[in-house]
mmCIF file of C-alpha atoms in Angstrom:
data_model
loop_
_atom_site.group_PDB
_atom_site.id
_atom_site.type_symbol
_atom_site.label_atom_id
_atom_site.label_comp_id
_atom_site.label_asym_id
_atom_site.label_seq_id
_atom_site.Cartn_x
_atom_site.Cartn_y
_atom_site.Cartn_z
ATOM 1 C CA UNK B 1 23.815 19.352 -6.178
ATOM 2 C CA UNK B 2 23.852 19.396 -9.978
ATOM 3 C CA UNK B 3 21.025 20.785 -12.102
ATOM 4 C CA UNK B 4 20.113 17.222 -13.042
ATOM 5 C CA UNK B 5 19.787 16.270 -9.382
ATOM 6 C CA UNK B 6 17.665 19.332 -8.627
ATOM 7 C CA UNK B 7 15.373 18.272 -11.457
ATOM 8 C CA UNK B 8 15.183 14.805 -9.881
ATOM 9 C CA UNK B 9 14.130 16.343 -6.548
ATOM 10 C CA UNK B 10 11.498 18.475 -8.275
ATOM 11 C CA UNK B 11 10.072 15.525 -10.255
ATOM 12 C CA UNK B 12 9.957 13.362 -7.090
ATOM 13 C CA UNK B 13 8.307 16.219 -5.164
ATOM 14 C CA UNK B 14 5.776 16.961 -7.893
ATOM 15 C CA UNK B 15 4.977 13.275 -8.354
ATOM 16 C CA UNK B 16 4.453 12.795 -4.609
ATOM 17 C CA UNK B 17 2.215 15.866 -4.497
ATOM 18 C CA UNK B 18 0.118 14.576 -7.404
ATOM 19 C CA UNK B 19 -0.212 11.185 -5.670
ATOM 20 C CA UNK B 20 -1.784 13.095 -2.793
ATOM 21 C CA UNK B 21 -3.853 15.550 -4.825
ATOM 22 C CA UNK B 22 -5.284 13.682 -7.831
ATOM 23 C CA UNK B 23 -7.225 11.069 -5.800
ATOM 24 C CA UNK B 24 -8.862 13.951 -3.920
ATOM 25 C CA UNK B 25 -10.003 15.602 -7.142
ATOM 26 C CA UNK B 26 -11.319 12.261 -8.403
ATOM 27 C CA UNK B 27 -13.203 11.655 -5.154
ATOM 28 C CA UNK B 28 -14.648 15.163 -5.090
ATOM 29 C CA UNK B 29 -16.068 14.617 -8.592
ATOM 30 C CA UNK B 30 -17.465 11.251 -7.477
ATOM 31 C CA UNK B 31 -19.110 12.862 -4.430
ATOM 32 C CA UNK B 32 -20.536 15.695 -6.521
ATOM 33 C CA UNK B 33 -22.277 13.163 -8.755
ATOM 34 C CA UNK B 34 -23.770 11.502 -5.667
ATOM 35 C CA UNK B 35 -24.764 14.740 -3.991
ATOM 36 C CA UNK B 36 -27.412 14.367 -1.321
ATOM 37 C CA UNK B 37 -26.215 11.074 0.123
ATOM 38 C CA UNK B 38 -24.961 10.860 3.677
ATOM 39 C CA UNK B 39 -21.195 11.402 3.963
ATOM 40 C CA UNK B 40 -20.238 7.805 4.715
ATOM 41 C CA UNK B 41 -22.780 6.331 2.301
ATOM 42 C CA UNK B 42 -21.254 8.332 -0.553
ATOM 43 C CA UNK B 43 -17.910 6.562 -0.073
ATOM 44 C CA UNK B 44 -17.255 3.296 -1.890
ATOM 45 C CA UNK B 45 -17.566 0.523 0.736
ATOM 46 C CA UNK B 46 -14.026 -0.776 0.178
ATOM 47 C CA UNK B 47 -12.703 2.694 0.972
ATOM 48 C CA UNK B 48 -14.659 2.843 4.242
ATOM 49 C CA UNK B 49 -12.979 -0.395 5.311
ATOM 50 C CA UNK B 50 -9.533 0.483 3.966
ATOM 51 C CA UNK B 51 -9.214 3.774 5.903
ATOM 52 C CA UNK B 52 -9.091 2.288 9.425
ATOM 53 C CA UNK B 53 -6.955 -0.596 8.090
ATOM 54 C CA UNK B 54 -4.353 1.910 6.883
ATOM 55 C CA UNK B 55 -4.260 3.495 10.357
ATOM 56 C CA UNK B 56 -3.873 0.027 11.897
ATOM 57 C CA UNK B 57 -1.025 -0.698 9.478
ATOM 58 C CA UNK B 58 0.732 2.569 10.354
ATOM 59 C CA UNK B 59 0.337 1.585 14.022
ATOM 60 C CA UNK B 60 1.859 -1.839 13.335
ATOM 61 C CA UNK B 61 4.831 -0.306 11.526
ATOM 62 C CA UNK B 62 5.478 2.177 14.337
ATOM 63 C CA UNK B 63 5.324 -0.487 17.057
ATOM 64 C CA UNK B 64 8.878 -1.699 16.446
ATOM 65 C CA UNK B 65 11.070 0.139 19.000
ATOM 66 C CA UNK B 66 14.141 2.057 17.824
ATOM 67 C CA UNK B 67 16.317 -0.352 19.839
ATOM 68 C CA UNK B 68 14.711 -3.697 19.208
ATOM 69 C CA UNK B 69 15.932 -5.464 22.366
ATOM 70 C CA UNK B 70 13.865 -7.141 25.146
ATOM 71 C CA UNK B 71 13.863 -3.894 27.154
ATOM 72 C CA UNK B 72 12.525 -1.971 24.146
ATOM 73 C CA UNK B 73 9.745 -4.510 23.562
ATOM 74 C CA UNK B 74 8.846 -4.606 27.256
ATOM 75 C CA UNK B 75 8.647 -0.809 27.297
ATOM 76 C CA UNK B 76 6.449 -0.910 24.175
ATOM 77 C CA UNK B 77 3.961 -3.333 25.726
ATOM 78 C CA UNK B 78 3.803 -1.503 29.063
ATOM 79 C CA UNK B 79 3.671 1.882 27.325
ATOM 80 C CA UNK B 80 0.734 0.780 25.164
ATOM 81 C CA UNK B 81 -1.050 -0.564 28.261
ATOM 82 C CA UNK B 82 -0.665 2.750 30.079
ATOM 83 C CA UNK B 83 -1.757 4.643 26.946
ATOM 84 C CA UNK B 84 -4.956 2.576 26.872
ATOM 85 C CA UNK B 85 -5.653 3.056 30.590
ATOM 86 C CA UNK B 86 -5.164 6.840 30.368
ATOM 87 C CA UNK B 87 -7.367 6.956 27.257
ATOM 88 C CA UNK B 88 -10.142 5.063 29.057
ATOM 89 C CA UNK B 89 -9.970 7.550 31.923
ATOM 90 C CA UNK B 90 -9.631 10.792 29.957
ATOM 91 C CA UNK B 91 -10.999 9.990 26.447
ATOM 92 C CA UNK B 92 -8.603 12.665 25.197
ATOM 93 C CA UNK B 93 -5.911 12.670 22.528
ATOM 94 C CA UNK B 94 -2.919 14.245 24.264
ATOM 95 C CA UNK B 95 -2.796 12.821 27.797
ATOM 96 C CA UNK B 96 -2.688 9.150 26.783
ATOM 97 C CA UNK B 97 0.253 9.949 24.488
ATOM 98 C CA UNK B 98 2.094 11.835 27.247
ATOM 99 C CA UNK B 99 1.438 8.977 29.713
ATOM 100 C CA UNK B 100 2.561 6.375 27.184
ATOM 101 C CA UNK B 101 5.789 8.153 26.268
ATOM 102 C CA UNK B 102 6.748 8.818 29.908
ATOM 103 C CA UNK B 103 6.036 5.194 30.817
ATOM 104 C CA UNK B 104 7.979 3.940 27.806
ATOM 105 C CA UNK B 105 10.996 6.041 28.835
ATOM 106 C CA UNK B 106 10.783 5.002 32.489
ATOM 107 C CA UNK B 107 10.512 1.294 31.641
ATOM 108 C CA UNK B 108 13.476 1.470 29.243
ATOM 109 C CA UNK B 109 15.662 3.150 31.880
ATOM 110 C CA UNK B 110 14.614 0.864 34.757
ATOM 111 C CA UNK B 111 14.784 -2.316 32.660
ATOM 112 C CA UNK B 112 18.313 -1.523 31.475
ATOM 113 C CA UNK B 113 19.449 -0.944 35.056
ATOM 114 C CA UNK B 114 17.898 -4.210 36.268
ATOM 115 C CA UNK B 115 18.524 -6.547 33.316
ATOM 116 C CA UNK R 1 -14.059 25.942 -6.604
ATOM 117 C CA UNK R 2 -16.236 28.481 -4.879
ATOM 118 C CA UNK R 3 -15.479 29.059 -1.260
ATOM 119 C CA UNK R 4 -17.447 32.141 -0.509
ATOM 120 C CA UNK R 5 -19.580 30.357 2.058
ATOM 121 C CA UNK R 6 -16.591 29.061 3.959
ATOM 122 C CA UNK R 7 -14.825 30.838 6.796
ATOM 123 C CA UNK R 8 -11.099 31.581 6.486
ATOM 124 C CA UNK R 9 -8.767 28.738 7.475
ATOM 125 C CA UNK R 10 -7.870 30.639 10.653
ATOM 126 C CA UNK R 11 -11.011 29.172 12.239
ATOM 127 C CA UNK R 12 -10.000 26.034 14.125
ATOM 128 C CA UNK R 13 -6.319 26.126 13.210
ATOM 129 C CA UNK R 14 -5.225 26.385 16.829
ATOM 130 C CA UNK R 15 -7.115 23.183 17.648
ATOM 131 C CA UNK R 16 -5.335 21.524 14.736
ATOM 132 C CA UNK R 17 -1.960 22.706 15.987
ATOM 133 C CA UNK R 18 -2.713 21.500 19.511
ATOM 134 C CA UNK R 19 -3.920 18.098 18.383
ATOM 135 C CA UNK R 20 -0.916 17.582 16.102
ATOM 136 C CA UNK R 21 1.583 18.216 18.918
ATOM 137 C CA UNK R 22 1.864 14.471 19.763
ATOM 138 C CA UNK R 23 3.095 13.924 16.201
ATOM 139 C CA UNK R 24 6.213 15.932 16.978
ATOM 140 C CA UNK R 25 7.469 13.132 19.202
ATOM 141 C CA UNK R 26 7.695 10.951 16.140
ATOM 142 C CA UNK R 27 8.572 13.563 13.518
ATOM 143 C CA UNK R 28 11.481 15.342 15.183
ATOM 144 C CA UNK R 29 13.745 12.341 15.919
ATOM 145 C CA UNK R 30 13.194 10.898 12.433
ATOM 146 C CA UNK R 31 13.744 14.285 10.783
ATOM 147 C CA UNK R 32 16.951 14.784 12.786
ATOM 148 C CA UNK R 33 18.116 11.347 11.593
ATOM 149 C CA UNK R 34 17.294 12.311 8.013
ATOM 150 C CA UNK R 35 19.214 15.598 8.269
ATOM 151 C CA UNK R 36 22.226 13.748 9.649
ATOM 152 C CA UNK R 37 22.168 10.985 7.019
ATOM 153 C CA UNK R 38 21.596 13.456 4.204
ATOM 154 C CA UNK R 39 24.645 15.554 5.102
ATOM 155 C CA UNK R 40 26.706 12.395 5.603
ATOM 156 C CA UNK R 41 25.633 11.357 2.079
ATOM 157 C CA UNK R 42 27.102 14.587 0.720
ATOM 158 C CA UNK R 43 24.049 16.872 0.507
ATOM 159 C CA UNK R 44 24.386 20.428 1.826
ATOM 160 C CA UNK R 45 22.103 21.845 4.529
ATOM 161 C CA UNK R 46 20.122 23.849 1.940
ATOM 162 C CA UNK R 47 19.701 20.786 -0.281
ATOM 163 C CA UNK R 48 18.600 18.706 2.710
ATOM 164 C CA UNK R 49 16.009 21.327 3.623
ATOM 165 C CA UNK R 50 14.771 21.495 0.028
ATOM 166 C CA UNK R 51 14.273 17.718 -0.068
ATOM 167 C CA UNK R 52 12.409 17.772 3.260
ATOM 168 C CA UNK R 53 10.236 20.751 2.329
ATOM 169 C CA UNK R 54 9.401 19.640 -1.218
ATOM 170 C CA UNK R 55 9.209 15.834 -1.174
ATOM 171 C CA UNK R 56 8.041 15.687 2.488
ATOM 172 C CA UNK R 57 7.661 11.920 2.759
ATOM 173 C CA UNK R 58 9.941 10.340 5.363
ATOM 174 C CA UNK R 59 10.851 6.893 4.106
ATOM 175 C CA UNK R 60 11.172 7.928 0.470
ATOM 176 C CA UNK R 61 13.561 10.747 1.416
ATOM 177 C CA UNK R 62 15.926 8.289 3.115
ATOM 178 C CA UNK R 63 15.767 6.149 -0.005
ATOM 179 C CA UNK R 64 16.372 9.145 -2.270
ATOM 180 C CA UNK R 65 19.561 10.375 -0.575
ATOM 181 C CA UNK R 66 20.793 6.807 -0.014
ATOM 182 C CA UNK R 67 20.425 5.834 -3.669
ATOM 183 C CA UNK R 68 21.968 9.055 -4.944
ATOM 184 C CA UNK R 69 24.901 8.641 -2.555
ATOM 185 C CA UNK R 70 25.470 5.071 -3.763
ATOM 186 C CA UNK R 71 25.524 6.233 -7.391
ATOM 187 C CA UNK R 72 22.181 4.800 -8.553
ATOM 188 C CA UNK R 73 20.692 6.207 -11.800
ATOM 189 C CA UNK R 74 18.552 9.269 -11.171
ATOM 190 C CA UNK R 75 15.520 7.922 -13.044
ATOM 191 C CA UNK R 76 15.537 4.764 -10.908
ATOM 192 C CA UNK R 77 15.891 6.799 -7.710
ATOM 193 C CA UNK R 78 12.918 9.007 -8.646
ATOM 194 C CA UNK R 79 10.839 5.993 -9.743
ATOM 195 C CA UNK R 80 11.416 4.123 -6.461
ATOM 196 C CA UNK R 81 10.773 7.293 -4.450
ATOM 197 C CA UNK R 82 7.375 7.598 -6.126
ATOM 198 C CA UNK R 83 6.685 3.885 -5.763
ATOM 199 C CA UNK R 84 7.104 4.122 -1.976
ATOM 200 C CA UNK R 85 4.734 7.083 -1.925
ATOM 201 C CA UNK R 86 1.987 5.383 -3.951
ATOM 202 C CA UNK R 87 0.265 4.431 -0.680
ATOM 203 C CA UNK R 88 -0.803 8.079 -0.373
ATOM 204 C CA UNK R 89 -3.419 7.638 -3.107
ATOM 205 C CA UNK R 90 -5.991 6.148 -0.727
ATOM 206 C CA UNK R 91 -5.678 8.858 1.925
ATOM 207 C CA UNK R 92 -7.473 11.870 0.420
ATOM 208 C CA UNK R 93 -10.480 9.900 -0.942
ATOM 209 C CA UNK R 94 -11.009 8.505 2.551
ATOM 210 C CA UNK R 95 -11.440 11.923 4.134
ATOM 211 C CA UNK R 96 -13.008 13.660 1.098
ATOM 212 C CA UNK R 97 -16.618 13.417 2.400
ATOM 213 C CA UNK R 98 -15.624 15.564 5.378
ATOM 214 C CA UNK R 99 -13.804 18.253 3.389
ATOM 215 C CA UNK R 100 -16.066 21.264 2.877
ATOM 216 C CA UNK R 101 -15.660 23.305 -0.301
ATOM 217 C CA UNK R 102 -12.564 25.449 -0.195
ATOM 218 C CA UNK R 103 -9.865 26.534 -2.607
ATOM 219 C CA UNK R 104 -7.312 25.659 0.076
ATOM 220 C CA UNK R 105 -7.592 21.854 -0.177
ATOM 221 C CA UNK R 106 -5.391 21.365 -3.270
ATOM 222 C CA UNK R 107 -2.569 23.259 -1.531
ATOM 223 C CA UNK R 108 -3.120 21.497 1.774
ATOM 224 C CA UNK R 109 -2.758 18.082 0.144
ATOM 225 C CA UNK R 110 1.028 18.575 0.272
ATOM 226 C CA UNK R 111 0.678 18.002 4.007
ATOM 227 C CA UNK R 112 -1.151 14.676 3.688
ATOM 228 C CA UNK R 113 1.278 12.310 5.414
ATOM 229 C CA UNK R 114 0.510 8.913 6.986
ATOM 230 C CA UNK R 115 0.196 10.531 10.390
ATOM 231 C CA UNK R 116 -1.880 13.548 9.328
ATOM 232 C CA UNK R 117 -4.226 11.181 7.498
ATOM 233 C CA UNK R 118 -4.664 9.052 10.630
ATOM 234 C CA UNK R 119 -5.373 12.137 12.713
ATOM 235 C CA UNK R 120 -7.681 13.752 10.145
ATOM 236 C CA UNK R 121 -9.611 10.544 9.507
ATOM 237 C CA UNK R 122 -10.502 10.419 13.182
ATOM 238 C CA UNK R 123 -10.976 14.101 13.958
ATOM 239 C CA UNK R 124 -12.555 15.711 10.876
ATOM 240 C CA UNK R 125 -15.903 13.889 11.228
ATOM 241 C CA UNK R 126 -16.139 15.156 14.808
ATOM 242 C CA UNK R 127 -15.503 18.803 13.939
ATOM 243 C CA UNK R 128 -18.088 21.300 12.651
ATOM 244 C CA UNK R 129 -17.658 21.759 8.873
ATOM 245 C CA UNK R 130 -16.708 25.411 9.345
ATOM 246 C CA UNK R 131 -13.617 24.501 11.373
ATOM 247 C CA UNK R 132 -12.249 21.651 9.242
ATOM 248 C CA UNK R 133 -10.124 23.671 6.796
ATOM 249 C CA UNK R 134 -8.540 25.569 9.663
ATOM 250 C CA UNK R 135 -7.998 22.429 11.687
ATOM 251 C CA UNK R 136 -6.271 20.651 8.799
ATOM 252 C CA UNK R 137 -4.209 23.760 8.017
ATOM 253 C CA UNK R 138 -2.962 24.000 11.626
ATOM 254 C CA UNK R 139 -2.210 20.303 12.019
ATOM 255 C CA UNK R 140 -0.514 19.904 8.627
ATOM 256 C CA UNK R 141 1.496 23.107 8.938
ATOM 257 C CA UNK R 142 2.852 22.161 12.372
ATOM 258 C CA UNK R 143 3.835 18.716 11.123
ATOM 259 C CA UNK R 144 5.483 20.128 7.971
ATOM 260 C CA UNK R 145 7.414 22.819 9.833
ATOM 261 C CA UNK R 146 8.550 20.350 12.496
ATOM 262 C CA UNK R 147 9.803 18.032 9.747
ATOM 263 C CA UNK R 148 11.795 20.875 8.161
ATOM 264 C CA UNK R 149 13.077 22.111 11.547
ATOM 265 C CA UNK R 150 14.131 18.587 12.523
ATOM 266 C CA UNK R 151 15.952 18.146 9.220
ATOM 267 C CA UNK R 152 17.770 21.441 9.776
ATOM 268 C CA UNK R 153 18.708 20.393 13.295
ATOM 269 C CA UNK R 154 19.964 17.044 12.043
ATOM 270 C CA UNK R 155 21.968 18.592 9.214
ATOM 271 C CA UNK R 156 23.525 21.232 11.465
ATOM 272 C CA UNK R 157 23.998 19.371 14.750
ATOM 273 C CA UNK R 158 22.763 15.798 14.298
ATOM 274 C CA UNK R 159 25.940 14.048 15.381
ATOM 275 C CA UNK R 160 26.285 16.168 18.511
ATOM 276 C CA UNK R 161 22.614 15.677 19.423
ATOM 277 C CA UNK R 162 22.640 11.899 19.094
ATOM 278 C CA UNK R 163 25.838 11.710 21.166
ATOM 279 C CA UNK R 164 24.501 14.061 23.864
ATOM 280 C CA UNK R 165 20.974 12.609 24.316
ATOM 281 C CA UNK R 166 20.860 9.108 22.837
ATOM 282 C CA UNK R 167 17.855 8.073 24.943
ATOM 283 C CA UNK R 168 15.711 10.963 23.706
ATOM 284 C CA UNK R 169 15.845 9.683 20.134
ATOM 285 C CA UNK R 170 14.738 6.283 21.385
ATOM 286 C CA UNK R 171 11.896 7.362 23.665
ATOM 287 C CA UNK R 172 10.225 10.191 21.701
ATOM 288 C CA UNK R 173 9.166 8.071 18.688
ATOM 289 C CA UNK R 174 6.871 6.090 21.000
ATOM 290 C CA UNK R 175 4.496 9.059 20.697
ATOM 291 C CA UNK R 176 3.483 7.707 17.281
ATOM 292 C CA UNK R 177 2.248 4.221 18.253
ATOM 293 C CA UNK R 178 0.613 5.740 21.346
ATOM 294 C CA UNK R 179 -1.244 8.259 19.192
ATOM 295 C CA UNK R 180 -2.286 5.711 16.563
ATOM 296 C CA UNK R 181 -3.560 3.402 19.291
ATOM 297 C CA UNK R 182 -5.719 6.197 20.696
ATOM 298 C CA UNK R 183 -7.049 6.922 17.195
ATOM 299 C CA UNK R 184 -7.787 3.275 16.522
ATOM 300 C CA UNK R 185 -9.398 2.047 19.754
ATOM 301 C CA UNK R 186 -12.741 3.834 19.212
ATOM 302 C CA UNK R 187 -13.019 2.049 15.855
ATOM 303 C CA UNK R 188 -13.172 -1.359 17.502
ATOM 304 C CA UNK R 189 -16.934 -1.483 17.504
ATOM 305 C CA UNK R 190 -17.390 -5.216 16.930
ATOM 306 C CA UNK R 191 -15.460 -8.490 16.957
ATOM 307 C CA UNK R 192 -15.288 -8.356 13.192
ATOM 308 C CA UNK R 193 -13.551 -4.960 13.247
ATOM 309 C CA UNK R 194 -11.310 -6.057 16.133
ATOM 310 C CA UNK R 195 -10.156 -9.106 14.200
ATOM 311 C CA UNK R 196 -9.560 -7.249 10.933
ATOM 312 C CA UNK R 197 -7.711 -4.369 12.608
ATOM 313 C CA UNK R 198 -5.661 -6.876 14.628
ATOM 314 C CA UNK R 199 -4.666 -8.697 11.450
ATOM 315 C CA UNK R 200 -3.626 -5.406 9.868
ATOM 316 C CA UNK R 201 -1.504 -4.427 12.896
ATOM 317 C CA UNK R 202 0.229 -7.812 13.133
ATOM 318 C CA UNK R 203 0.848 -7.994 9.380
ATOM 319 C CA UNK R 204 2.418 -4.525 9.393
ATOM 320 C CA UNK R 205 4.523 -5.430 12.407
ATOM 321 C CA UNK R 206 5.777 -8.604 10.711
ATOM 322 C CA UNK R 207 6.532 -6.719 7.486
ATOM 323 C CA UNK R 208 8.585 -4.163 9.423
ATOM 324 C CA UNK R 209 10.477 -6.856 11.319
ATOM 325 C CA UNK R 210 11.368 -8.500 8.013
ATOM 326 C CA UNK R 211 12.524 -5.219 6.474
ATOM 327 C CA UNK R 212 9.437 -4.605 4.314
ATOM 328 C CA UNK R 213 8.349 -1.386 6.013
ATOM 329 C CA UNK R 214 7.208 0.538 2.939
ATOM 330 C CA UNK R 215 5.261 -2.182 1.194
ATOM 331 C CA UNK R 216 4.125 -3.213 4.692
ATOM 332 C CA UNK R 217 1.546 -0.441 5.091
ATOM 333 C CA UNK R 218 -0.552 -1.114 1.954
ATOM 334 C CA UNK R 219 0.022 -4.870 2.220
ATOM 335 C CA UNK R 220 -1.082 -5.054 5.854
ATOM 336 C CA UNK R 221 -4.084 -2.808 5.177
ATOM 337 C CA UNK R 222 -5.097 -5.086 2.316
ATOM 338 C CA UNK R 223 -4.747 -8.150 4.603
ATOM 339 C CA UNK R 224 -6.971 -6.489 7.209
ATOM 340 C CA UNK R 225 -9.580 -5.503 4.616
ATOM 341 C CA UNK R 226 -9.517 -9.021 3.146
ATOM 342 C CA UNK R 227 -10.060 -10.445 6.639
ATOM 343 C CA UNK R 228 -12.948 -8.018 7.180
ATOM 344 C CA UNK R 229 -14.762 -9.246 4.073
ATOM 345 C CA UNK R 230 -13.824 -12.894 4.601
ATOM 346 C CA UNK R 231 -14.915 -13.245 8.216
ATOM 347 C CA UNK R 232 -18.526 -12.670 9.072
ATOM 348 C CA UNK R 233 -18.865 -12.785 12.825
ATOM 349 C CA UNK R 234 -22.035 -11.927 14.716
ATOM 350 C CA UNK R 235 -22.570 -8.297 15.726
ATOM 351 C CA UNK R 236 -20.669 -6.988 12.713
ATOM 352 C CA UNK R 237 -22.385 -3.669 12.983
ATOM 353 C CA UNK R 238 -19.397 -1.303 12.853
ATOM 354 C CA UNK R 239 -19.008 0.611 9.647
ATOM 355 C CA UNK R 240 -15.699 2.333 10.248
ATOM 356 C CA UNK R 241 -17.153 5.615 9.122
ATOM 357 C CA UNK R 242 -16.944 8.847 11.034
ATOM 358 C CA UNK R 243 -20.640 9.007 12.012
ATOM 359 C CA UNK R 244 -20.109 6.243 14.458
ATOM 360 C CA UNK R 245 -18.912 8.367 17.295
#
């Protein structure tokens, strides 16, 4: 990699880091000015709504299976269903994910044998 | 920033590591793919690792090596890399109210990925303030190291791995939607939230299916937020904030 390309990597890295850092510094100053308010109340309302929407969007993006065939989509739907059921039973973070991934894998394998 | 009243980040870090483990299912296969593509594009293993460690933003890294390999101007490559990463600007302000004073936060912001944000947004409000720095440190460090390790694996043995266990690379990424679903379900506290979150999910899904993955996240989130303000259903009590649970 040439020196020019290394510089490109460093500028991209620094820029990405600042995109993550600067909004935090801005928000911390904003919160300092509104010291004493409850945590959620100190946030601008649009930000309170946007946070969960971003998580929902990341979920939507990650829903598309690596192999986007009927078996992959079937496994996604069944896997999500099992994830939900395990979450309702355990209310934990890890077990629903383990159950979902195992189910997803099993459905993909079985569906490809059958279909 | 004074941090004399805060405990060292070791407090709670193990919980952070443990709770970030599901992320590995999504990180490792993608990082292996990146390592493989990067070396195929002509980057050495060390250069691949440097890109993963320093830029540390999945989609933009693929774009970076792809554009360089195809001979695009460097300034344009860097500009588009940053453009993809602009979505990160809303992450830190969203969790800022739950970040206790500590000199560590500016350094830890390097680890603020889409997935760490989703996890932190849900978990930080539930943790005692004294354990939050440690928790974030543990979760972000595990994710960062797994991304670097996956890139190394992909650069060194990516072709062999994908030939040997093709199904693994297909199944493991399901850990991400499963995790995000678990993080999101408790936020459905009213029909209004359900509708808005549903709109956001479907919009992001459609964007991805039409090849607009990167713009898809902010665009879909904006659609969901717009829906939230537009539709006023009864029992719209949910606030989306962390005090709910």
